PDB file of C-alpha atoms in Angstrom:
ATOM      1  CA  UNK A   1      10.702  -0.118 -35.314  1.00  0.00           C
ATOM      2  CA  UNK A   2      12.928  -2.320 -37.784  1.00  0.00           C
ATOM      3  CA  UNK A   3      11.910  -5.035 -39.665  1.00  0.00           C
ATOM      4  CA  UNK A   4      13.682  -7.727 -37.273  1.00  0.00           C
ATOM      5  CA  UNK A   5      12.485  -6.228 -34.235  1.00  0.00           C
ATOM      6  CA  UNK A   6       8.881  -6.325 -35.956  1.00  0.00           C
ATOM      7  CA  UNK A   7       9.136  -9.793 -36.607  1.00  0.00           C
ATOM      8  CA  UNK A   8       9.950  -9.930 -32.920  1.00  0.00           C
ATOM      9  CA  UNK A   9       7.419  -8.837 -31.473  1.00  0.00           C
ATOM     10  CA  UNK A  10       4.895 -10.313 -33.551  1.00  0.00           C
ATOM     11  CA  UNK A  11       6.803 -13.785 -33.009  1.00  0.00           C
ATOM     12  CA  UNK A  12       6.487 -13.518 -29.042  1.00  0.00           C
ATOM     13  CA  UNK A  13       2.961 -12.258 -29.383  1.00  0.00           C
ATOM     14  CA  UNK A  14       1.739 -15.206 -31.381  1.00  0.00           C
ATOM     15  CA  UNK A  15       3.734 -17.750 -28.894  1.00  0.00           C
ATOM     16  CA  UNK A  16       1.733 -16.397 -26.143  1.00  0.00           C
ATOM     17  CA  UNK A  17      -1.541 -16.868 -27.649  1.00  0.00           C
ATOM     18  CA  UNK A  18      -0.492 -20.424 -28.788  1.00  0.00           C
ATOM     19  CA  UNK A  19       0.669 -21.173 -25.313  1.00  0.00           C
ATOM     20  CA  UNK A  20      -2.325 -19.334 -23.425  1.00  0.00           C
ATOM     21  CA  UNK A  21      -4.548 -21.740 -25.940  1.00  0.00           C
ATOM     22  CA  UNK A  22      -3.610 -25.308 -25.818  1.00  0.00           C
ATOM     23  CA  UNK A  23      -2.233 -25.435 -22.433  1.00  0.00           C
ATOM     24  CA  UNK A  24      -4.338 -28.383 -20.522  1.00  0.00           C
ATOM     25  CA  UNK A  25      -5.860 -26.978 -17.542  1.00  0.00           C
ATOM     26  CA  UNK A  26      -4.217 -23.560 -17.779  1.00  0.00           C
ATOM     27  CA  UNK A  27      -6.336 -21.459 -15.893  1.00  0.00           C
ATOM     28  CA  UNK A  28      -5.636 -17.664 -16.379  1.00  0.00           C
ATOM     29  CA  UNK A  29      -5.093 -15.627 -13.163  1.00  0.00           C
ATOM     30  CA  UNK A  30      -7.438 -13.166 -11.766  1.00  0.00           C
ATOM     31  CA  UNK A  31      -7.151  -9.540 -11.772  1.00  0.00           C
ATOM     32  CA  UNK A  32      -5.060  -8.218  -8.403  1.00  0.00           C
ATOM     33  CA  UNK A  33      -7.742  -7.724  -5.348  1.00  0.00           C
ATOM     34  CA  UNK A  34     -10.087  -4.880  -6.341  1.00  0.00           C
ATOM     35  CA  UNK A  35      -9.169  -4.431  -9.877  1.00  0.00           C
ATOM     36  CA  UNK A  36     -11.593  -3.990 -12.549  1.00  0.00           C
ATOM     37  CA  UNK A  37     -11.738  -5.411 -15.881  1.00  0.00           C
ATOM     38  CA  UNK A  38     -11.101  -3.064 -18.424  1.00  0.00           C
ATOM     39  CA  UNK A  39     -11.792  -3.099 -22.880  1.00  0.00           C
ATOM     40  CA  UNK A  40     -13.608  -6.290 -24.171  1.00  0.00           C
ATOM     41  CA  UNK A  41     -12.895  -7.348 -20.701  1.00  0.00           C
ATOM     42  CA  UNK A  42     -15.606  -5.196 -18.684  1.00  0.00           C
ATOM     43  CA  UNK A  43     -18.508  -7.719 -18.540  1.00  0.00           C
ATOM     44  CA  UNK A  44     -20.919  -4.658 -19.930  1.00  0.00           C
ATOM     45  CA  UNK A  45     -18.571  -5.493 -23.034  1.00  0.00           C
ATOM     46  CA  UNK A  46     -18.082  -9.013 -22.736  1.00  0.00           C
ATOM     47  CA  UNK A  47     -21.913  -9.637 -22.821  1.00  0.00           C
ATOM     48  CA  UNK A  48     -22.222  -7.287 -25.617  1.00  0.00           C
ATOM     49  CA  UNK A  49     -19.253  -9.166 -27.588  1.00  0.00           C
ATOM     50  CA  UNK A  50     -21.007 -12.720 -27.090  1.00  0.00           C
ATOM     51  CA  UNK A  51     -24.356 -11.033 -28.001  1.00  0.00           C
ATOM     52  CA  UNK A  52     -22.352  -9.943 -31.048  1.00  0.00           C
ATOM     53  CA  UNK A  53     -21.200 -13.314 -32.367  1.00  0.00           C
ATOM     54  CA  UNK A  54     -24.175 -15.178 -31.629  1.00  0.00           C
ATOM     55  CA  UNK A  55     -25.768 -12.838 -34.366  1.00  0.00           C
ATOM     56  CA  UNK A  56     -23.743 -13.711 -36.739  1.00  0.00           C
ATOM     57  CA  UNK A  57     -23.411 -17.805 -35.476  1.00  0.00           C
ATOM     58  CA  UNK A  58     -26.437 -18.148 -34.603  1.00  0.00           C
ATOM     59  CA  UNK A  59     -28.958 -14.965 -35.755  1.00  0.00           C
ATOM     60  CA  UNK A  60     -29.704 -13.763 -32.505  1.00  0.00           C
ATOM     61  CA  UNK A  61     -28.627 -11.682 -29.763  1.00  0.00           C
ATOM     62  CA  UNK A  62     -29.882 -14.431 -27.224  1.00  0.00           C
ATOM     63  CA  UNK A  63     -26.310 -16.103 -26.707  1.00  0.00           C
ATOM     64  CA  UNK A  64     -27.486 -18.210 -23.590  1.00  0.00           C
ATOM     65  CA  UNK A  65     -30.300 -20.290 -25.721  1.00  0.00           C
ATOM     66  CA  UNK A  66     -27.465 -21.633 -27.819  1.00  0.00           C
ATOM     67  CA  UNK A  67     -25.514 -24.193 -25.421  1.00  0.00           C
ATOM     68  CA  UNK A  68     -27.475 -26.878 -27.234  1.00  0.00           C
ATOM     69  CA  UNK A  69     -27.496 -25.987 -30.301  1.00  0.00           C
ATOM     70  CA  UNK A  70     -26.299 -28.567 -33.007  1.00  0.00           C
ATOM     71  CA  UNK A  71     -25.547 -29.106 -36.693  1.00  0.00           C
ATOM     72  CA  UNK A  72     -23.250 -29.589 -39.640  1.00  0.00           C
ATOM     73  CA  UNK A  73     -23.123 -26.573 -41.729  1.00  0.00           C
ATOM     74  CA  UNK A  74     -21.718 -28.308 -44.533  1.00  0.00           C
ATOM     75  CA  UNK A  75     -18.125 -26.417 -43.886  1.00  0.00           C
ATOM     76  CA  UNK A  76     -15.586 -29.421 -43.726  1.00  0.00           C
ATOM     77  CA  UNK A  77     -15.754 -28.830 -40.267  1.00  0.00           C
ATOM     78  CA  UNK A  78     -18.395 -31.752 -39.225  1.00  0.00           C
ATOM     79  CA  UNK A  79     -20.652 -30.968 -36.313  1.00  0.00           C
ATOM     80  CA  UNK A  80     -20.861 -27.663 -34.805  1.00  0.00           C
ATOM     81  CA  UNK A  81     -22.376 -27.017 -31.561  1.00  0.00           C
ATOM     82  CA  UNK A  82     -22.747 -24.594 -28.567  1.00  0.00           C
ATOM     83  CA  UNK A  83     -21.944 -20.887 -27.728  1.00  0.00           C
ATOM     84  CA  UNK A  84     -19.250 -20.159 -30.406  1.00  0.00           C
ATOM     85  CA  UNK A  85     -19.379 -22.999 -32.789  1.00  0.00           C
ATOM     86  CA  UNK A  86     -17.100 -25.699 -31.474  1.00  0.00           C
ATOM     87  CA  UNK A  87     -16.608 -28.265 -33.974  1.00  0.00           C
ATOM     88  CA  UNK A  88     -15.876 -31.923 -34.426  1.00  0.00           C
ATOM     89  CA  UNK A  89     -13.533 -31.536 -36.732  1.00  0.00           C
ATOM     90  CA  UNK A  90     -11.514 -29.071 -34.955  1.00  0.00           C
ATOM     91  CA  UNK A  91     -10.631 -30.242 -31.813  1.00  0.00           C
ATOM     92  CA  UNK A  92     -12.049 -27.969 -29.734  1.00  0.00           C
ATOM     93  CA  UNK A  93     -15.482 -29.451 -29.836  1.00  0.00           C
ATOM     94  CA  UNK A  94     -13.073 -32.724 -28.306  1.00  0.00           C
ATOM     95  CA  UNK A  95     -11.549 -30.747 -25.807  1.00  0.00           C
ATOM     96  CA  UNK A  96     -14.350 -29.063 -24.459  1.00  0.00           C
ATOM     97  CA  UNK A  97     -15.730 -32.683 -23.773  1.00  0.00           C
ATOM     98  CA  UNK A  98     -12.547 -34.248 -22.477  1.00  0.00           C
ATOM     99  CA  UNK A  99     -12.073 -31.640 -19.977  1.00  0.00           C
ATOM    100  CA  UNK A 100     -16.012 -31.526 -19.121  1.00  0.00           C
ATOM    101  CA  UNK A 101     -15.604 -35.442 -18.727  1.00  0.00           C
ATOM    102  CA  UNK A 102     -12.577 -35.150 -15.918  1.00  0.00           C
ATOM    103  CA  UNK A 103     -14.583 -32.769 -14.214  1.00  0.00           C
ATOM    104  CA  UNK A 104     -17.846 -35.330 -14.291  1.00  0.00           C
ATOM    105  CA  UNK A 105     -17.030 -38.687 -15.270  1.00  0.00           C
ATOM    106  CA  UNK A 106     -20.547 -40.012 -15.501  1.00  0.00           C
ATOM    107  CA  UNK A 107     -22.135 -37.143 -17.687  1.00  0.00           C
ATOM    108  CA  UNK A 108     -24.119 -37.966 -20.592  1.00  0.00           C
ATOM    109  CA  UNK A 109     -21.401 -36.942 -24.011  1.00  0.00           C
ATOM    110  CA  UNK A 110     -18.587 -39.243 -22.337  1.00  0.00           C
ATOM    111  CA  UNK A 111     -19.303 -42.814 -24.233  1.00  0.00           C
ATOM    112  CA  UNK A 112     -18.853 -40.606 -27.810  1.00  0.00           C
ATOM    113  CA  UNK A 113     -15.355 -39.500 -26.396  1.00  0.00           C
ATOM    114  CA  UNK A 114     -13.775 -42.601 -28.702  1.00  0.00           C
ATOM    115  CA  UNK A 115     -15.983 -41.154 -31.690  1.00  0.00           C
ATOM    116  CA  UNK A 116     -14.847 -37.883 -31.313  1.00  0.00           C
ATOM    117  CA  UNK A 117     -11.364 -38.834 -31.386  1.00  0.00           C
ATOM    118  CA  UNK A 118     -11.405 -40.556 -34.224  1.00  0.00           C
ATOM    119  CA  UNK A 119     -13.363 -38.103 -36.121  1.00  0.00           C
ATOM    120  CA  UNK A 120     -10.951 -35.106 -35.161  1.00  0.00           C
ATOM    121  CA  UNK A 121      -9.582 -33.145 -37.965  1.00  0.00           C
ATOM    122  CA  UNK A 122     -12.405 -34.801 -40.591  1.00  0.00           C
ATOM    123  CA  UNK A 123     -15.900 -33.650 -41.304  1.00  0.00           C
ATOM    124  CA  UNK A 124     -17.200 -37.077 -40.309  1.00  0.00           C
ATOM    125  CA  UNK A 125     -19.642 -38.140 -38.375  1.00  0.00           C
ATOM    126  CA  UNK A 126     -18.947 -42.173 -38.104  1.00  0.00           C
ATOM    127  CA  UNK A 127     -19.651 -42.649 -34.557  1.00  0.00           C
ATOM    128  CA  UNK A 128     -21.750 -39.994 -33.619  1.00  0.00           C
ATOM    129  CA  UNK A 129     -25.174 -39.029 -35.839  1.00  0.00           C
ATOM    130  CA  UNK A 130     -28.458 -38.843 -33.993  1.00  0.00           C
ATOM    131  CA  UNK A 131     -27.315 -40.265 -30.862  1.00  0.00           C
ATOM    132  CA  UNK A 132     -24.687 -37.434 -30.176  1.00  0.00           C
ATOM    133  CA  UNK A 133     -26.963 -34.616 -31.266  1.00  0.00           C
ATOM    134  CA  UNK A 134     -29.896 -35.526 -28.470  1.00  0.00           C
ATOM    135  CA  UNK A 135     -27.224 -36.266 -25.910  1.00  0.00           C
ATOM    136  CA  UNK A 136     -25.433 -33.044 -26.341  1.00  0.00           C
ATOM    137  CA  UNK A 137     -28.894 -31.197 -26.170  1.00  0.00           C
ATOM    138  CA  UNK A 138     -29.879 -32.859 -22.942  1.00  0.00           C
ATOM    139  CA  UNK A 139     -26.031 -32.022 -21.751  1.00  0.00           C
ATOM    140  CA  UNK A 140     -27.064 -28.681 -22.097  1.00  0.00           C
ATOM    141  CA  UNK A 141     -29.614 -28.569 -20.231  1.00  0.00           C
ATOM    142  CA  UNK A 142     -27.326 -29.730 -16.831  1.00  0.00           C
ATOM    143  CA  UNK A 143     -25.839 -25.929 -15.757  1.00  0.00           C
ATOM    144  CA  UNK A 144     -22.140 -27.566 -15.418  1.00  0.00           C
ATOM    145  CA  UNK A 145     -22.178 -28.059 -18.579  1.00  0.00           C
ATOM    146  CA  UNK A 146     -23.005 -24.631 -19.940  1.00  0.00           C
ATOM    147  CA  UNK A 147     -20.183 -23.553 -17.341  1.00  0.00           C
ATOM    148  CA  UNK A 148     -17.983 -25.853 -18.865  1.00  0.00           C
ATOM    149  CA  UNK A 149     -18.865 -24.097 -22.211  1.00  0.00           C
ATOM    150  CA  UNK A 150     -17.950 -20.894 -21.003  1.00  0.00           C
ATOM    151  CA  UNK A 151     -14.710 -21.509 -19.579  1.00  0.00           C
ATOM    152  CA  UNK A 152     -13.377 -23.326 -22.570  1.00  0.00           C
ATOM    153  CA  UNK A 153     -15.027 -20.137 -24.329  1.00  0.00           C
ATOM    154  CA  UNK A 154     -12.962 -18.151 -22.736  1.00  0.00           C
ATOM    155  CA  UNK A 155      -9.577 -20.404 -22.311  1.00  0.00           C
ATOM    156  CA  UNK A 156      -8.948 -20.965 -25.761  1.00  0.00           C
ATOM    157  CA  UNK A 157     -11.024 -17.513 -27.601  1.00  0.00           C
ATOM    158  CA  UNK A 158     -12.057 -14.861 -25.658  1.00  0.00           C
ATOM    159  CA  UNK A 159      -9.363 -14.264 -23.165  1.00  0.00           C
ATOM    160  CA  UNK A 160      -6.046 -15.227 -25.673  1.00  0.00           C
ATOM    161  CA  UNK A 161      -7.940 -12.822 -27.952  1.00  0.00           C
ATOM    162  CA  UNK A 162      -8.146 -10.194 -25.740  1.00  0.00           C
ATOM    163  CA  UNK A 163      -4.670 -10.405 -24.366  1.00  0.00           C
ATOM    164  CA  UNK A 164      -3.198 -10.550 -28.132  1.00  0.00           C
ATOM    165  CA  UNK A 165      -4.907  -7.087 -28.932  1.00  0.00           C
ATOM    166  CA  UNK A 166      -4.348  -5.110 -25.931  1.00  0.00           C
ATOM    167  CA  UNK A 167      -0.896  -6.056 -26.443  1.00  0.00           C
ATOM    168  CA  UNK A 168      -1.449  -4.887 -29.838  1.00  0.00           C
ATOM    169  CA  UNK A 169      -2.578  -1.279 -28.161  1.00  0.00           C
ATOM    170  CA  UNK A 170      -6.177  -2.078 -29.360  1.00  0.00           C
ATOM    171  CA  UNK A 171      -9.346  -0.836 -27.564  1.00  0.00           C
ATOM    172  CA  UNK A 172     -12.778  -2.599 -27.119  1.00  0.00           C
ATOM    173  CA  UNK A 173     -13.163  -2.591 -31.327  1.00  0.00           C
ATOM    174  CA  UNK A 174      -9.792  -4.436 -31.678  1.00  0.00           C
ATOM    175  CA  UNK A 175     -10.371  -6.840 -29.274  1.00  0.00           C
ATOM    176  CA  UNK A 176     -13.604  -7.731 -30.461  1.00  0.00           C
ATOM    177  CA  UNK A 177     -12.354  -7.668 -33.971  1.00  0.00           C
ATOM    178  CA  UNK A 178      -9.303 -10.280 -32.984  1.00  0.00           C
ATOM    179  CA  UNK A 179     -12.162 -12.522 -30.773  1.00  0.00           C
ATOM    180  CA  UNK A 180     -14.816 -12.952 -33.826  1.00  0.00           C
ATOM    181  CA  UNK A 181     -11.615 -14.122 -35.875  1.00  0.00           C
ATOM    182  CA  UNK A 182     -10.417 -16.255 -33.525  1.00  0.00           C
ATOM    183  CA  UNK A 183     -13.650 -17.671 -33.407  1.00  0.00           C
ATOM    184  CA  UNK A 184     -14.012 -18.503 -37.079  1.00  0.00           C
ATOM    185  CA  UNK A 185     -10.589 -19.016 -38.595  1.00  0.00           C
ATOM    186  CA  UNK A 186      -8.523 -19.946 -35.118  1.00  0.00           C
ATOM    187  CA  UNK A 187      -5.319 -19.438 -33.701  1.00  0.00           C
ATOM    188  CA  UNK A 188      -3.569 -20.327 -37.341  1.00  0.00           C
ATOM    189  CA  UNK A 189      -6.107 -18.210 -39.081  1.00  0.00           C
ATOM    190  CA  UNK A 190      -5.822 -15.144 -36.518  1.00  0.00           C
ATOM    191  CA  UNK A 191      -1.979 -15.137 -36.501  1.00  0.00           C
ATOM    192  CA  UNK A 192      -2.186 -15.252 -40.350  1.00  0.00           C
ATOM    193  CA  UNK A 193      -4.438 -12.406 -40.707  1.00  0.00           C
ATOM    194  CA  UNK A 194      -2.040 -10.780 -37.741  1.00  0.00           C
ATOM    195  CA  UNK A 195       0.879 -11.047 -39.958  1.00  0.00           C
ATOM    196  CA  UNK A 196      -1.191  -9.885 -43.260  1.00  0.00           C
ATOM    197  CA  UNK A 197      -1.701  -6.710 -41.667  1.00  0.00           C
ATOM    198  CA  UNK A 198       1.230  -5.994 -40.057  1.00  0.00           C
ATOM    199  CA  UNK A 199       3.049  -6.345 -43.318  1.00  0.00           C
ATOM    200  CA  UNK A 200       0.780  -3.171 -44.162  1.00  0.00           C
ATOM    201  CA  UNK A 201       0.766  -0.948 -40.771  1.00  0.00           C
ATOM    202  CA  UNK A 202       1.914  -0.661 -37.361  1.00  0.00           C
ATOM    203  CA  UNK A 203      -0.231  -1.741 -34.609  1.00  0.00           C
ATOM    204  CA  UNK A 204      -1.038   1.241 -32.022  1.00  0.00           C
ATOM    205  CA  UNK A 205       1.487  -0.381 -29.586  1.00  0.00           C
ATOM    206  CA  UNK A 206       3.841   0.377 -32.301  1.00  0.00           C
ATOM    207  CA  UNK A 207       2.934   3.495 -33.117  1.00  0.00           C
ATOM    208  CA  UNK A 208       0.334   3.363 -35.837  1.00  0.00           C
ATOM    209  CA  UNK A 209      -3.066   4.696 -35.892  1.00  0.00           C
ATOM    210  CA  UNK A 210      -5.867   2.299 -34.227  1.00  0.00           C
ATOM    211  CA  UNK A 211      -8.225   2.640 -37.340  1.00  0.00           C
ATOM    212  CA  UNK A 212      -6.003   2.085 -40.381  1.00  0.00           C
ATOM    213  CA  UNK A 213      -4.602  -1.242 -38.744  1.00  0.00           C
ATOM    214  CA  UNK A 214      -7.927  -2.529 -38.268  1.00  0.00           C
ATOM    215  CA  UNK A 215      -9.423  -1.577 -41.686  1.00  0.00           C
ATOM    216  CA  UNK A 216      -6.214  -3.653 -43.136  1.00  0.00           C
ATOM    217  CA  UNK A 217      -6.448  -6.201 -40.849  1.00  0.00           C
ATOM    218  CA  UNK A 218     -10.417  -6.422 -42.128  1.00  0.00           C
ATOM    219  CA  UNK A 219      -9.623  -6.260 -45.680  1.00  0.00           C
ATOM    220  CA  UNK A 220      -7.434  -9.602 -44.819  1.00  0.00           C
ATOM    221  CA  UNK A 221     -10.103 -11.160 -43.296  1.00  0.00           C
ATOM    222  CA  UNK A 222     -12.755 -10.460 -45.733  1.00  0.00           C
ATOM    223  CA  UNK A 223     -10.077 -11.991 -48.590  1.00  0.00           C
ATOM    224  CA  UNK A 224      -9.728 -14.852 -46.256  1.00  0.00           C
ATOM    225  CA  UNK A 225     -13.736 -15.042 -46.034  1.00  0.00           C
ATOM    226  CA  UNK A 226     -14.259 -15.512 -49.164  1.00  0.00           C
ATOM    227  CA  UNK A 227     -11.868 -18.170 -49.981  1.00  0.00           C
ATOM    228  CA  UNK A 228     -13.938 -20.416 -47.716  1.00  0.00           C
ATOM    229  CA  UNK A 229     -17.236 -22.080 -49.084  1.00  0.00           C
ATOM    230  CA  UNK A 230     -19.102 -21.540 -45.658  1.00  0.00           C
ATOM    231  CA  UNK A 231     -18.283 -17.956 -45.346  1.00  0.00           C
ATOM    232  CA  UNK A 232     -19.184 -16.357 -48.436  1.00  0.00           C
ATOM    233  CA  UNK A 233     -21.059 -13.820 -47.166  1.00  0.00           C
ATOM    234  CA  UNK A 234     -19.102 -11.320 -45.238  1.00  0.00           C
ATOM    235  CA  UNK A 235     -21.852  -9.160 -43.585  1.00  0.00           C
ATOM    236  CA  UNK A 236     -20.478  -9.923 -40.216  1.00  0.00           C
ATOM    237  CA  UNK A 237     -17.301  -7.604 -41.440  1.00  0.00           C
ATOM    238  CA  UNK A 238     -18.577  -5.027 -44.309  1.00  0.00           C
ATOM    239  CA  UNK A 239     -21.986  -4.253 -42.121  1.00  0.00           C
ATOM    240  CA  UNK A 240     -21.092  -4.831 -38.516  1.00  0.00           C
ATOM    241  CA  UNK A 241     -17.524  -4.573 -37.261  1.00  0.00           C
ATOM    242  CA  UNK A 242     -16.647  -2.254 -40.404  1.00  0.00           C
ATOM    243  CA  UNK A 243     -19.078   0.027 -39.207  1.00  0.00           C
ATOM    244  CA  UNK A 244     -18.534   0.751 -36.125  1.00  0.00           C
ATOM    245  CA  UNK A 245     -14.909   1.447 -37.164  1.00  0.00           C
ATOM    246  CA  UNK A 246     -16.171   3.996 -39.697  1.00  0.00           C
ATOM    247  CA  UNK A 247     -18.261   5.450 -37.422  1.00  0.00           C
ATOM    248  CA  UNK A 248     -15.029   6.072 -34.923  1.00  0.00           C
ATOM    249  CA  UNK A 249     -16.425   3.646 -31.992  1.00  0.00           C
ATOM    250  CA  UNK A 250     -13.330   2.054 -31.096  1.00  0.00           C
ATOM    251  CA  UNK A 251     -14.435   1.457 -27.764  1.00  0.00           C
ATOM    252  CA  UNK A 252     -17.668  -0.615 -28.598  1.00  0.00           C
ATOM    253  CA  UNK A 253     -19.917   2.052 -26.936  1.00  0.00           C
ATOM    254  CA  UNK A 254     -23.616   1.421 -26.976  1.00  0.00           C
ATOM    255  CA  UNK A 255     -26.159   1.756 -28.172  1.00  0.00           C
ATOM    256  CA  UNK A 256     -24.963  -0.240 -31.518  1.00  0.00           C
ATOM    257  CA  UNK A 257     -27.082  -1.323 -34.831  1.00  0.00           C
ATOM    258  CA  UNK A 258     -25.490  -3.810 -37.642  1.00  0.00           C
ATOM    259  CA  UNK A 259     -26.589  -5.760 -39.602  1.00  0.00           C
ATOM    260  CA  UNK A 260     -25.659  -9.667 -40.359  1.00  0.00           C
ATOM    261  CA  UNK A 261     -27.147 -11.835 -43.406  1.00  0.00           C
ATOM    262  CA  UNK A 262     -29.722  -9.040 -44.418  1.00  0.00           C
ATOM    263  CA  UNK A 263     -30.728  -9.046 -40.741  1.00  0.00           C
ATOM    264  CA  UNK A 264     -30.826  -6.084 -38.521  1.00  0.00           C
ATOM    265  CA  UNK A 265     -29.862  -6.259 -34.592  1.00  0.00           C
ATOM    266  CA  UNK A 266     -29.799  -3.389 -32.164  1.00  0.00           C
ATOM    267  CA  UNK A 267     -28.392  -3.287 -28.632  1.00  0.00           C
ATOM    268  CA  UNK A 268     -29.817  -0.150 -26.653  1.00  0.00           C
TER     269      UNK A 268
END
């Protein structure tokens, strides 16, 4: 393929994730009657990719005890909270409440909606402090809540993730590998270390091999890593999702060991 119809491609791909990600109330359609779910998709693999990021979020494999978890991590970010780290200075964390809010007006995170917005986009926490951290735990105790974690989970990371790297011709490795980063850096961040590694290889879907895209695409986000004060140490990468691509697993099969921040997790 030629350089403009490269840039293309990788143009329309990024404008669907972008639109799939900030689109208020966008709800993405089901699969057709009777269709399964298929790569990252499969909810074997989707539990297994969750179980995946809350060892390196959280450091441990028990994803579901995390919907009320809580704290600044000193990253410029402010507060971050829940299932993948939404964060007070990055507008999801706002979202996830606005949108919980319309859904249940009287719920116990609404009054801090004012804070929130006015904190967007800083690492402050004028506003908010101990009051929002023990109403945010007791939130997560109510199980509309947690839902309403796990849809916004999958509205604006998990499912524009997995969308942009099947397109890509990636399998259950790739996808995971485009989630984590999606996760951590965001849609910016992900197209950026997108278009980093497509400067170096073809994807699969354009006729490059799986593995050598995703090693570049790795090397990217490792530089990236360690340009940014919270992420330093890039176990999650070198000893987790870089081994299992060494080791040939591009379809996430089980059972799988890494290791994250010196620790060691296993999934049977």
């Amino acid at each position: 393929m030629n350089r403009a119809g490269r840039l293309l491609l990788s143009l329309l791909a990024v404008a669907s994730l972008s639109a799939t990600a900030v689109a208020c109330g966008a709800a993405d359609k089901a699969p057709a009657h009777g269709a399964a779910a298929s790569g990252l998709a499969a909810p074997d693999k989707k539990e297994l990719a969750q179980r995946l990021v809350s060892s390196a979020e959280n450091s441990t494999l028990d994803w579901r005890g995390q919907y009320g978890y809580i704290e600044d991590i000193d990253d410029g970010r402010g507060y971050t909270a829940g299932i993948v780290g939404f964060c007070t200075g990055t507008h999801d964390l706002l979202a996830l409440v606005e949108r919980y809010t319309r859904a249940r007006p009287g719920n116990g995170l609404a009054r801090y909606l004012p804070a929130l917005r006015a904190v967007d986009g800083t690492d402050s926490h004028e506003g908010l402090g101990h009051g929002f951290r023990a109403a945010w735990r007791a939130e997560a105790k109510v199980a509309a809540f947690r839902k309403a974690q796990d849809a916004e989970r999958d509205r604006v990371y998990f499912d524009p993730a997995v969308r942009l790297a099947k397109g890509d011709g990636l399998g259950a490795l790739g996808q995971f590998i485009y989630y984590d980063a999606l996760v951590m850096h965001g849609r910016s961040g992900l197209r950026d270390l997108r278009e980093r590694a497509m400067r170096e290889a073809d994807t699969p879907a354009e006729g490059g091999s799986e593995k050598e895209y995703l090693d570049i695409f790795l090397d990217a986000r490792v530089a990236r890593m360690r340009t940014e004060r919270a992420h330093q140490d890039t176990s999650r990468v070198e000893t987790a999702q870089r081994a299992f691509l060494y080791d040939g697993n591009l379809s996430l099969r089980t059972p799988l060991t890494w290791r994250v921040y010196g620790d060691t997790y296993r999934v049977p």
